[in-house]
Coordinates of C-alpha atoms in Angstrom, one line a residue:
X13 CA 110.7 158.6 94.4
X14 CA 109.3 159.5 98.0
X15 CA 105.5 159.2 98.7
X16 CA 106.0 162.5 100.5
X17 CA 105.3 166.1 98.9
X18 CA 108.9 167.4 98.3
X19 CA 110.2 169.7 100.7
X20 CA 111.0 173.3 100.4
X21 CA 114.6 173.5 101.7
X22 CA 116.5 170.9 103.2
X23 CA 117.0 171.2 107.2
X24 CA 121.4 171.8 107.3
X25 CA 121.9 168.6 104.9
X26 CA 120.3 165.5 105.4
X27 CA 123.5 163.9 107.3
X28 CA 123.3 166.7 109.5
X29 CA 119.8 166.3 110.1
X30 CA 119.5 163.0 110.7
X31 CA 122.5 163.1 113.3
X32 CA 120.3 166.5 115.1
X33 CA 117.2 163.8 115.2
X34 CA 119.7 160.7 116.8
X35 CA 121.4 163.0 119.3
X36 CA 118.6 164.0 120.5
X37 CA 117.1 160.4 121.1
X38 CA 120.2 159.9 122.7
X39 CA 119.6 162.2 125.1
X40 CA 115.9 160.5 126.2
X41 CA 117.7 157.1 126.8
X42 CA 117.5 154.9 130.1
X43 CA 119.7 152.4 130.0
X44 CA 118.2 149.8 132.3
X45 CA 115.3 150.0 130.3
X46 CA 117.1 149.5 127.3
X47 CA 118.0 146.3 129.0
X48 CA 114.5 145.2 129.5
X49 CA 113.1 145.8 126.3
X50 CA 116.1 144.0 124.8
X51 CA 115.0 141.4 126.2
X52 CA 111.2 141.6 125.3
X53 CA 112.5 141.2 121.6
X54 CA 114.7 138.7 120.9
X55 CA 114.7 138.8 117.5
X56 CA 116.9 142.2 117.8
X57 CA 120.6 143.0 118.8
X58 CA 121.1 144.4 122.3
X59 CA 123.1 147.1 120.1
X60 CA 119.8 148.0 118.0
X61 CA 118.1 149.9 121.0
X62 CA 118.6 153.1 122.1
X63 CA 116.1 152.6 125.3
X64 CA 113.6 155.0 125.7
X65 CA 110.2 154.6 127.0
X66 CA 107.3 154.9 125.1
X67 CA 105.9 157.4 126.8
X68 CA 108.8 159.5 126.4
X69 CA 109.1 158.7 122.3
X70 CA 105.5 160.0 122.1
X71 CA 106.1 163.2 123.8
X72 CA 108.8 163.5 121.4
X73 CA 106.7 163.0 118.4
X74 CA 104.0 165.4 119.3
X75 CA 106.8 167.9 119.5
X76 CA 108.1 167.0 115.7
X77 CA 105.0 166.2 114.4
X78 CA 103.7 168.0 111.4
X79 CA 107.0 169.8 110.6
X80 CA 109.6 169.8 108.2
X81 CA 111.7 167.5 110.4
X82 CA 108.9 165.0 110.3
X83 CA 108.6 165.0 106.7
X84 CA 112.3 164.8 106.4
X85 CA 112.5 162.1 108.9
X86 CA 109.5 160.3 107.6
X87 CA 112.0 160.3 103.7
X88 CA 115.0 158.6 106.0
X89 CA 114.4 154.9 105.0
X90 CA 116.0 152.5 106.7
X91 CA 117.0 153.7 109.8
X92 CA 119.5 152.4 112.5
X93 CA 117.4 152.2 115.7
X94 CA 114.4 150.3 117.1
X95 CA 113.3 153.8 118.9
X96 CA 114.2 155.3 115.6
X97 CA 111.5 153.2 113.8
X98 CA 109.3 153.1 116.6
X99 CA 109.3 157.2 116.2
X100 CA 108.7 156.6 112.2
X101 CA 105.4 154.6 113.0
X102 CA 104.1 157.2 115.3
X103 CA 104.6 159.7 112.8
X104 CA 102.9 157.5 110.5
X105 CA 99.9 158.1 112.3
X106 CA 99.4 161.9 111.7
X107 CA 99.1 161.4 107.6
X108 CA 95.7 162.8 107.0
X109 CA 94.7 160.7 103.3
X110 CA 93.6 157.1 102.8
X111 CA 95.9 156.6 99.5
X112 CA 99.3 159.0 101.5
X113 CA 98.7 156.2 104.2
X114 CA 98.5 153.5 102.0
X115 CA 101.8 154.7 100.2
X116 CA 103.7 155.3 103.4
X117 CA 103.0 151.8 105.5
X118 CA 103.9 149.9 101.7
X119 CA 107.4 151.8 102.1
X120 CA 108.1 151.4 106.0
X121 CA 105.9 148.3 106.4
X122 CA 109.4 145.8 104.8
X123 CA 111.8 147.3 107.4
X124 CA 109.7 146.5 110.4
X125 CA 111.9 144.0 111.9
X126 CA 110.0 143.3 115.5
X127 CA 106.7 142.8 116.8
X128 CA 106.8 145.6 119.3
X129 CA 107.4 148.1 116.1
X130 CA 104.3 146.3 114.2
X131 CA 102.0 146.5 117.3
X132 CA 102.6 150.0 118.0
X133 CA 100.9 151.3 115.2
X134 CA 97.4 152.6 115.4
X135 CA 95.8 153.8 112.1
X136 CA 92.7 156.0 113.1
X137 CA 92.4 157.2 109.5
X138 CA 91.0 153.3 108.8
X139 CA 88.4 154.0 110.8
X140 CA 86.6 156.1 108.1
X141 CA 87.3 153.5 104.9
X142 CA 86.4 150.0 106.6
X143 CA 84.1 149.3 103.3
X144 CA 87.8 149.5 101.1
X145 CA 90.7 148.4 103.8
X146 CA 90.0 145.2 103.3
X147 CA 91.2 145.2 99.7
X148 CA 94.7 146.3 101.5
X149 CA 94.7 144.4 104.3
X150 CA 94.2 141.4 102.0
X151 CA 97.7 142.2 99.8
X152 CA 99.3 142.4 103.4
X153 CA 97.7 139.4 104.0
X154 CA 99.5 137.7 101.2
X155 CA 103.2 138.9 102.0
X156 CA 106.2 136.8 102.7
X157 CA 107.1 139.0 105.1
X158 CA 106.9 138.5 109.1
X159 CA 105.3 141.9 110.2
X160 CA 103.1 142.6 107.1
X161 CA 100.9 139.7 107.7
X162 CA 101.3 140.3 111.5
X163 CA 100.2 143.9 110.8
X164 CA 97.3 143.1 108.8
X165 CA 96.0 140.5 111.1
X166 CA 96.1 143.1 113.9
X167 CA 94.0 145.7 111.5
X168 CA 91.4 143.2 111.3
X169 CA 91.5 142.6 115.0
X170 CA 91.3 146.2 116.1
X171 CA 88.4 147.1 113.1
X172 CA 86.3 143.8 112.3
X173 CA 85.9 142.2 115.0
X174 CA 82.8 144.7 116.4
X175 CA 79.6 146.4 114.0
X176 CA 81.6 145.7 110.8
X177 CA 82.4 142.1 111.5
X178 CA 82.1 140.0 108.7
X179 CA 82.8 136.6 108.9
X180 CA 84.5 135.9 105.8
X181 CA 87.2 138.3 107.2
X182 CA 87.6 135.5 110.3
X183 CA 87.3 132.5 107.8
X184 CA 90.7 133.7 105.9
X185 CA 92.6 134.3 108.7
X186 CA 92.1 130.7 110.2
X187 CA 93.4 129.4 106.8
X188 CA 96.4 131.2 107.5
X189 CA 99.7 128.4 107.9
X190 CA 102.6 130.0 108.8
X191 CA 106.2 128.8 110.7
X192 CA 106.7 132.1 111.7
X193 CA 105.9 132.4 115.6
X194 CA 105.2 136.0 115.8
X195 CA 102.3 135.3 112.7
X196 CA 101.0 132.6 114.8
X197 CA 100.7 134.7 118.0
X198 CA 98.8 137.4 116.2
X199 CA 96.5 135.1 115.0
X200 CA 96.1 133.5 118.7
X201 CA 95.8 136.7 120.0
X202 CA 92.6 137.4 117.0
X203 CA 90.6 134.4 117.8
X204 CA 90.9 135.4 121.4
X205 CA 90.0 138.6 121.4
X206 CA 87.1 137.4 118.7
X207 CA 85.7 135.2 121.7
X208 CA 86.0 138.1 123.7
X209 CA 83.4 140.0 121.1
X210 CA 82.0 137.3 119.0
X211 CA 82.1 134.1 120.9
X212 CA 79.2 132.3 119.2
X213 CA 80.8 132.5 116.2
X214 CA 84.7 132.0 117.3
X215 CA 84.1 129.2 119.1
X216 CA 83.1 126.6 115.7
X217 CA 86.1 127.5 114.6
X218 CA 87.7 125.9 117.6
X219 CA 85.3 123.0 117.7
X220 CA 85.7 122.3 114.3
X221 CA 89.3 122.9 114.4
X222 CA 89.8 125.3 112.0
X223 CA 93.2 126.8 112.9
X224 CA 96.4 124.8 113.6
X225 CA 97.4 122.5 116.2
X226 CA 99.8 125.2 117.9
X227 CA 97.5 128.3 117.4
X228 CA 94.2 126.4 118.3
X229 CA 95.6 125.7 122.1
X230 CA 97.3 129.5 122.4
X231 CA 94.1 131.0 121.5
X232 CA 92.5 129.0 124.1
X233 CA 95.2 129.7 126.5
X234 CA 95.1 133.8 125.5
X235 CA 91.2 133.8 126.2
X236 CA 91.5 131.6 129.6
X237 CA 93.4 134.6 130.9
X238 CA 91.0 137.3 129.5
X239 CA 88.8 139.0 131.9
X240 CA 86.3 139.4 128.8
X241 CA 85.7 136.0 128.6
X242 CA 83.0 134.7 131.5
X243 CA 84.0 131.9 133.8
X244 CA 81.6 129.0 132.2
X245 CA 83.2 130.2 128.6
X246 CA 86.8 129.4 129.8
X247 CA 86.1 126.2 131.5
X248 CA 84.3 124.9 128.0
X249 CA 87.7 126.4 125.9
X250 CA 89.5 123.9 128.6
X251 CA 87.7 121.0 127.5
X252 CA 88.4 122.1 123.4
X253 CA 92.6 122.2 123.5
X254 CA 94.2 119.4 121.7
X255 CA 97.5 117.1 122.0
X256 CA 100.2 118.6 119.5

């Protein structure tokens, strides 16, 4: 059964209205982009991009949002496009209860197939249940799939990392093993942005060497580049990276 309130009529049928929605993505591609960003994720077919520009896709959804097409859309599990899923986690976005959200990232959260898709999404709707997330974010934590941990990492990035840091949240995700590179890279990109905001903490992680051999030096690498991070900060991160 959908997480969504049924709708009251159907828009044509829901072949027809699927195909309106693709033709009209169609219409906002660029093909040399399409080439680029194919290229950004490897993990995906050439043939699974459309190529359109973010800023274009967003346009799109503001004009959709709210409607019966979204609804519909947002009932159209799996779809056949990157841009097409990419449009689905936008409209994600717009759901205006803790629990609807909840529902809807448990059904789209197994088809996201790319980090680009994962990282896209910003839930502002957290923002006002940090004291229960965690629960959640913890369950993502514990999938075997790719982008569910990556997107759960990335939550507590964006909401625990400033005036509801906790270090327990930090602690589990340095106990995180994982084979898959685009796990690792989100939790590089986590300890780095927590030197970046809590540095006296991050760093015993490091010198204790808390996290893995691969993700320890990338965070250090990742926060070496960060303008956030001060100059005497990044040569001591230097002097911390280890021989794999």
């Amino acid at each position: 059964m959908s997480i969504y309130k049924a709708t009251k009529k159907w828009y044509y049928n829901y072949g027809d209205f699927m195909k309106k929605i693709r033709e009209h993505l169609l219409t906002l591609q660029d093909i040399a982009y399409k080439d680029f960003n194919s290229r950004l994720i490897p993990t995906l077919k050439k043939e699974d991009f459309i190529g359109i520009r973010i800023p274009v896709l967003r346009k799109y959804e503001k004009e959709i949002r709210n409607t019966e097409e979204a609804e519909l859309f947002l009932n159209s599990l799996p779809h056949k496009y990157t841009e097409e899923y990419n449009l689905h986690a936008l409209l994600l976005e717009n759901i205006k209860t803790y629990d609807g959200i909840i529902d809807a990232l448990n059904e789209f959260l197994p088809f996201v197939d790319n980090w680009a898709t994962c990282d896209i999404m910003s839930i502002k709707i957290f923002k006002k249940h940090l004291d229960i997330l965690p629960e959640q974010l913890d369950i993502w934590l514990n999938s075997t799939h790719t982008y569910t941990i990556r997107f759960a990492i990335k939550m507590y990035m964006t909401y625990y990392l400033d005036d509801s840091f906790n270090i327990e949240y930090m602690t589990k995700i340095s106990k995180i093993r994982s084979d898959e590179y685009y796990v690792n890279m989100m939790i590089a990109w986590y300890f780095a942005t927590a030197l970046a905001k809590q540095y006296d903490t991050a760093i015993k992680f490091l010198e204790d060497k808390r996290l893995s051999t691969w993700v320890h030096n990338k965070t250090i690498s990742k926060a070496v580049e960060s303008f956030r991070v001060t100059k005497e900060q990044k040569e001591y991160l230097k002097t911390l990276k280890v021989k794999d």
